[in-house]
Coordinates of C-alpha atoms in Angstrom, one line a residue:
D1 CA 32.3 80.2 95.0
L2 CA 31.1 83.8 95.2
L3 CA 32.9 84.4 98.5
F4 CA 36.1 82.9 97.1
S5 CA 35.9 85.0 94.0
V6 CA 35.3 88.3 95.9
I7 CA 38.2 87.7 98.3
R8 CA 40.5 86.6 95.5
S9 CA 39.7 89.8 93.5
F10 CA 39.6 92.2 96.4
R11 CA 42.8 90.9 98.0
P12 CA 42.1 92.2 101.5
D13 CA 44.6 93.0 104.1
M14 CA 42.1 92.0 106.8
L15 CA 39.1 89.8 106.8
L16 CA 36.6 90.3 109.6
V17 CA 34.3 87.2 110.1
D18 CA 31.1 87.4 112.1
K19 CA 30.3 84.7 114.6
K20 CA 31.0 81.5 112.6
P21 CA 34.7 80.7 112.1
A22 CA 34.1 78.7 108.9
G23 CA 31.1 80.7 107.8
L24 CA 27.6 79.4 107.4
A25 CA 27.7 75.6 106.8
G26 CA 31.5 75.9 106.3
G27 CA 31.0 78.1 103.2
L28 CA 33.8 80.5 104.1
L29 CA 36.6 78.0 104.8
N30 CA 38.0 77.6 101.3
S31 CA 38.1 81.4 101.0
I32 CA 40.1 81.7 104.3
V33 CA 42.5 79.0 103.2
G34 CA 42.9 80.7 99.8
L35 CA 43.5 84.1 101.4
K36 CA 46.2 82.7 103.7
L37 CA 47.9 81.0 100.8
S38 CA 47.8 83.9 98.4
R39 CA 48.4 86.7 101.0
P40 CA 50.1 85.2 104.0
H41 CA 50.3 88.5 105.9
A42 CA 46.5 89.2 105.6
K43 CA 44.9 89.0 109.0
V44 CA 41.8 86.9 109.6
V45 CA 39.8 88.1 112.6
L46 CA 36.7 86.6 114.2
V47 CA 34.2 89.0 115.7
L48 CA 32.0 87.5 118.4
R49 CA 29.1 88.9 120.5
D50 CA 29.6 88.6 124.2
I51 CA 27.5 85.4 124.4
L52 CA 26.6 82.8 121.7
D53 CA 24.6 80.2 123.7
S54 CA 25.0 78.0 126.7
P55 CA 28.5 76.6 127.1
L56 CA 27.2 73.0 126.7
K57 CA 25.4 73.7 123.4
T58 CA 28.1 76.0 122.0
D59 CA 30.8 73.4 122.7
A60 CA 28.8 70.7 121.0
V61 CA 28.2 72.7 117.9
W62 CA 31.7 74.0 117.7
R63 CA 33.2 70.5 118.0
Q64 CA 30.8 69.1 115.4
Q65 CA 31.6 71.9 112.9
W66 CA 35.4 71.9 113.6
H67 CA 35.4 75.5 114.7
Y68 CA 38.1 75.1 117.3
E69 CA 40.5 73.6 114.8
V70 CA 39.7 76.3 112.2
L71 CA 40.3 79.1 114.8
E72 CA 43.6 77.6 115.9
A73 CA 44.9 77.0 112.3
Y74 CA 43.8 80.2 110.5
Y75 CA 42.7 83.0 112.8
D76 CA 45.0 85.8 114.0
R77 CA 42.7 87.4 116.5
V78 CA 39.3 87.0 118.1
L79 CA 37.5 90.2 119.0
V80 CA 34.8 89.8 121.6
L81 CA 32.1 92.5 121.8
G82 CA 31.8 92.1 125.6
T83 CA 33.8 92.0 128.8
R84 CA 35.7 89.2 130.4
D85 CA 34.2 89.8 133.9
L86 CA 30.7 89.4 132.6
F87 CA 31.2 86.4 130.3
D88 CA 34.7 84.9 129.7
V89 CA 34.4 83.1 126.4
C90 CA 37.8 81.5 126.9
A91 CA 36.8 79.8 130.1
E92 CA 33.0 79.3 129.3
Y93 CA 33.6 77.8 125.9
Q94 CA 36.9 76.1 126.7
L95 CA 38.8 77.6 123.9
P96 CA 42.2 76.1 123.1
R97 CA 45.1 77.9 124.9
A98 CA 46.6 79.0 121.6
V99 CA 43.3 80.6 120.7
C100 CA 42.9 82.2 124.1
N101 CA 46.1 84.1 123.6
R102 CA 44.6 85.8 120.5
V103 CA 41.3 86.8 122.2
E104 CA 40.7 90.5 122.9
F105 CA 37.7 91.7 124.9
C106 CA 36.6 95.0 123.3
G107 CA 33.6 96.0 125.5
Y108 CA 30.1 96.7 124.4
I109 CA 29.0 98.9 121.5
R110 CA 27.9 102.4 122.6
R111 CA 25.1 103.7 120.4
E112 CA 25.2 107.2 119.1
P113 CA 22.4 109.5 120.4
S114 CA 19.7 110.6 118.1
A115 CA 19.6 114.1 116.6
T116 CA 16.0 114.3 117.8
T117 CA 15.8 115.6 121.3
R118 CA 13.8 114.2 124.2
A119 CA 11.5 117.2 124.1
Q120 CA 11.0 117.1 120.4
M121 CA 10.0 113.4 120.5
R122 CA 7.6 113.9 123.3
R123 CA 6.0 116.8 121.5
Q124 CA 5.6 114.6 118.5
W125 CA 3.8 112.0 120.6
G126 CA 1.7 114.6 122.4
I127 CA 3.3 113.7 125.8
R128 CA 4.0 116.3 128.5
E129 CA 7.6 116.6 129.7
S130 CA 6.5 115.8 133.3
E131 CA 4.5 112.7 132.3
P132 CA 6.2 109.3 133.0
V133 CA 6.6 107.2 129.8
V134 CA 7.3 103.5 129.3
L135 CA 8.6 102.3 126.0
V136 CA 7.8 98.7 125.1
T137 CA 9.8 97.1 122.3
A138 CA 10.2 93.5 121.2
G139 CA 12.9 93.9 118.6
G140 CA 11.7 92.6 115.2
G141 CA 8.6 91.3 116.9
E142 CA 8.7 87.7 115.6
D143 CA 8.6 86.3 119.1
G144 CA 7.7 89.3 121.2
Y145 CA 3.9 89.0 121.1
H146 CA 3.7 87.5 124.6
L147 CA 5.7 90.3 126.1
I148 CA 3.6 93.0 124.5
R149 CA 0.3 91.2 125.3
N150 CA 1.2 90.8 129.0
Y151 CA 2.2 94.4 129.2
I152 CA -1.1 95.7 127.7
L153 CA -3.1 93.3 129.8
G154 CA -1.2 94.6 132.9
M155 CA -2.1 98.2 131.9
Q156 CA -5.8 97.2 131.5
S157 CA -5.9 95.6 135.0
A158 CA -3.9 98.2 136.8
A159 CA -5.8 99.6 139.8
P160 CA -5.9 102.5 140.2
A161 CA -5.5 103.5 136.5
P162 CA -1.9 103.7 135.5
C163 CA -0.2 107.1 135.9
H164 CA 2.1 106.7 133.0
A165 CA 1.8 106.8 129.2
S166 CA 3.2 103.9 127.0
V167 CA 4.5 103.6 123.5
V168 CA 4.5 100.0 122.2
I169 CA 6.6 99.1 119.1
T170 CA 5.3 95.8 117.8
G171 CA 8.0 95.2 115.3
P172 CA 7.6 94.5 111.5
E173 CA 7.9 90.8 111.9
L174 CA 4.9 90.4 114.1
S175 CA 2.2 88.7 112.1
A176 CA -0.7 90.7 110.8
A177 CA -3.2 88.8 113.0
R178 CA -1.2 89.6 116.1
Q179 CA -0.7 93.2 115.0
S180 CA -4.5 93.5 114.9
D181 CA -4.8 91.8 118.2
V182 CA -2.4 94.2 119.9
R183 CA -4.1 97.2 118.5
S184 CA -7.5 95.9 119.6
M185 CA -6.3 95.4 123.2
A186 CA -4.6 98.8 123.1
M187 CA -7.9 100.5 122.2
L188 CA -9.0 99.7 125.8
C189 CA -6.0 101.6 127.1
P190 CA -6.2 105.3 126.1
R191 CA -2.7 106.0 127.4
V192 CA -1.1 103.3 125.2
K193 CA 0.1 104.2 121.7
V194 CA 1.0 101.4 119.3
I195 CA 3.4 101.7 116.3
E196 CA 4.8 99.0 114.1
F197 CA 8.3 100.3 113.5
T198 CA 10.7 103.2 114.1
D199 CA 13.9 104.1 112.4
D200 CA 15.0 106.2 115.4
M201 CA 14.9 103.9 118.4
M202 CA 17.4 105.9 120.3
A203 CA 15.1 109.0 120.1
L204 CA 12.2 107.0 121.5
L205 CA 14.3 105.4 124.2
N206 CA 15.6 108.8 125.2
A207 CA 12.1 110.2 125.4
S208 CA 11.0 107.4 127.7
D209 CA 11.7 106.9 131.4
V210 CA 11.6 103.1 131.6
A211 CA 12.0 100.5 128.8
V212 CA 10.4 97.1 128.7
C213 CA 12.2 94.9 126.2
M214 CA 13.7 91.6 125.3
G215 CA 17.4 90.8 125.7
G216 CA 19.0 91.0 122.3
Y217 CA 22.5 92.4 122.0
N218 CA 21.5 95.5 120.1
T219 CA 18.6 96.4 122.4
I220 CA 20.8 96.0 125.5
C221 CA 23.5 98.2 124.0
E222 CA 20.9 100.8 123.3
I223 CA 19.5 101.0 126.9
L224 CA 23.0 100.8 128.4
S225 CA 24.2 103.7 126.1
L226 CA 21.4 105.9 127.5
G227 CA 21.6 104.6 131.1
K228 CA 17.9 103.8 130.8
R229 CA 16.1 102.0 133.5
A230 CA 14.7 98.8 132.0
V231 CA 12.7 95.6 132.6
V232 CA 14.2 92.9 130.4
V233 CA 12.2 89.8 129.5
P234 CA 14.7 87.8 127.4
R235 CA 14.3 84.8 125.2
A236 CA 15.4 81.7 127.1
W237 CA 15.0 79.1 124.4
P238 CA 15.9 77.6 121.9
V239 CA 19.1 79.6 122.4
A240 CA 20.0 80.7 126.0
E241 CA 22.1 83.7 124.9
Q242 CA 19.6 86.4 125.9
W243 CA 18.8 84.9 129.3
I244 CA 22.5 84.4 130.2
R245 CA 23.2 88.1 129.3
A246 CA 20.1 89.4 131.1
E247 CA 20.7 87.3 134.3
R248 CA 24.3 88.4 134.6
M249 CA 23.7 92.1 133.8
S250 CA 20.7 92.1 136.2
A251 CA 23.0 90.8 138.9
R252 CA 25.3 93.8 138.2
G253 CA 22.4 96.2 138.7
L254 CA 22.3 97.4 135.1
F255 CA 18.5 96.6 134.8
R256 CA 15.9 94.2 136.1
A257 CA 15.5 90.8 134.4
L258 CA 12.3 88.7 134.4
H259 CA 12.5 85.1 133.2
P260 CA 9.8 84.4 130.6
D261 CA 8.5 81.5 132.6
Q262 CA 7.6 84.1 135.3
L263 CA 6.0 86.5 132.9
T264 CA 2.5 87.5 133.9
P265 CA 0.7 90.9 133.6
A266 CA 0.9 91.4 137.4
A267 CA 4.6 90.4 137.6
L268 CA 5.5 92.7 134.8
M269 CA 3.5 95.7 136.2
R270 CA 5.3 95.2 139.6
E271 CA 8.7 95.5 137.9
V272 CA 7.7 98.4 135.8
S273 CA 6.1 100.3 138.8
A274 CA 9.3 99.7 140.8
Q275 CA 11.5 101.2 138.0
L276 CA 9.2 104.2 137.6
A277 CA 9.3 104.8 141.3
A278 CA 13.1 104.7 141.3
H279 CA 13.1 107.1 138.4
R280 CA 10.7 109.5 140.2
G281 CA 12.9 109.2 143.3
G282 CA 15.7 110.7 141.3
S283 CA 18.3 108.0 142.0
Q284 CA 20.9 107.8 139.3
L285 CA 21.4 104.5 137.5
Q286 CA 25.1 103.7 137.3
V287 CA 26.1 101.9 134.1
D288 CA 29.4 100.4 135.2
I289 CA 30.4 98.5 132.1
D290 CA 32.8 99.1 129.2
M291 CA 31.0 100.6 126.2
D292 CA 34.0 101.5 124.0
A293 CA 34.0 98.6 121.5
L294 CA 33.8 100.7 118.4
P295 CA 36.8 103.0 118.9
R296 CA 38.8 100.1 120.2
I297 CA 38.1 98.0 117.1
A298 CA 38.8 100.9 114.8
D299 CA 42.2 101.3 116.5
F300 CA 42.8 97.6 116.2
V301 CA 42.1 97.6 112.5
R302 CA 44.3 100.6 111.9
N303 CA 47.2 99.1 113.8
F304 CA 46.9 95.4 113.4
S305 CA 46.4 95.3 109.7
L306 CA 49.7 97.0 109.1
A307 CA 51.6 95.1 111.8
P308 CA 54.6 93.0 110.8
A309 CA 54.5 89.2 110.6
T310 CA 53.8 87.6 114.0
G311 CA 55.2 84.6 115.6
Y312 CA 51.9 82.9 114.8
E313 CA 52.5 83.4 111.1
A314 CA 56.0 82.2 111.3
A315 CA 54.8 79.1 113.1
L316 CA 52.5 78.4 110.1
G317 CA 55.5 78.7 107.9
V318 CA 54.1 81.6 105.8
A319 CA 56.0 84.6 107.2
G320 CA 58.0 86.4 104.5
R321 CA 56.2 84.8 101.6
A322 CA 53.8 87.6 100.7

């Protein structure tokens, strides 16, 4: 009711919907139908991340919740925040042909650099410019404990002593007990600094030489924006999104991916050491992937929201009735 009231009062020219065509539990469907009836020329646009889940699971959920039918009946465009060559949502998720004709691949979202320079951030952390630094981040931290724990255990057992410094961001969603556990382990590693949260991730990433992280969309966009060498240990269950993304990007040479089933302190340290060696060797990491989603979507909104009635609208029988 609240969504319906807002849309009816606001009378938008364009409605951008995130991820779920009918909204959470179908709560947006009445609003979309009402918008199309009251403002036939208003555009309804679905915005999707590059990958939702495995094709099998996504197809089952979308059929159960009538997403395919809602897309075909009410949506003017589908904007995908990814590239067709990496993951073709039309083919992978078997979208109806009529919907495929409305899909536009926008590329990934390039993150703006921080105003804080690499040198400034390193001085803030007391790290020399010549010193190799690894940044470990697990996103919000809710399910990143095992990644952080394996990294610190790997630092403890490294022989000889590790030659790099580390900054570990636990994330605000890591439980208090596990926060305490991480800090206790880190006390045995004088070159490991632990913080709970940063509001300037791009500055910390820029100050590091190698990132160790999970495979969420935002984190991946951050490391790709900076061309940062990374070891990605994605979530593989209950949703396969992160592993699919990491596996395919790793095959493209954008970073190294380690399946969580193979995660051990020794395996993680081998991958980190290899990335640090590549960095010391001076070889440039080539980020060969489209990162221009934001300007492309901005242009789309400016142009498409003012476009005349389309053949799709005419087919619905609503053209000319605004």
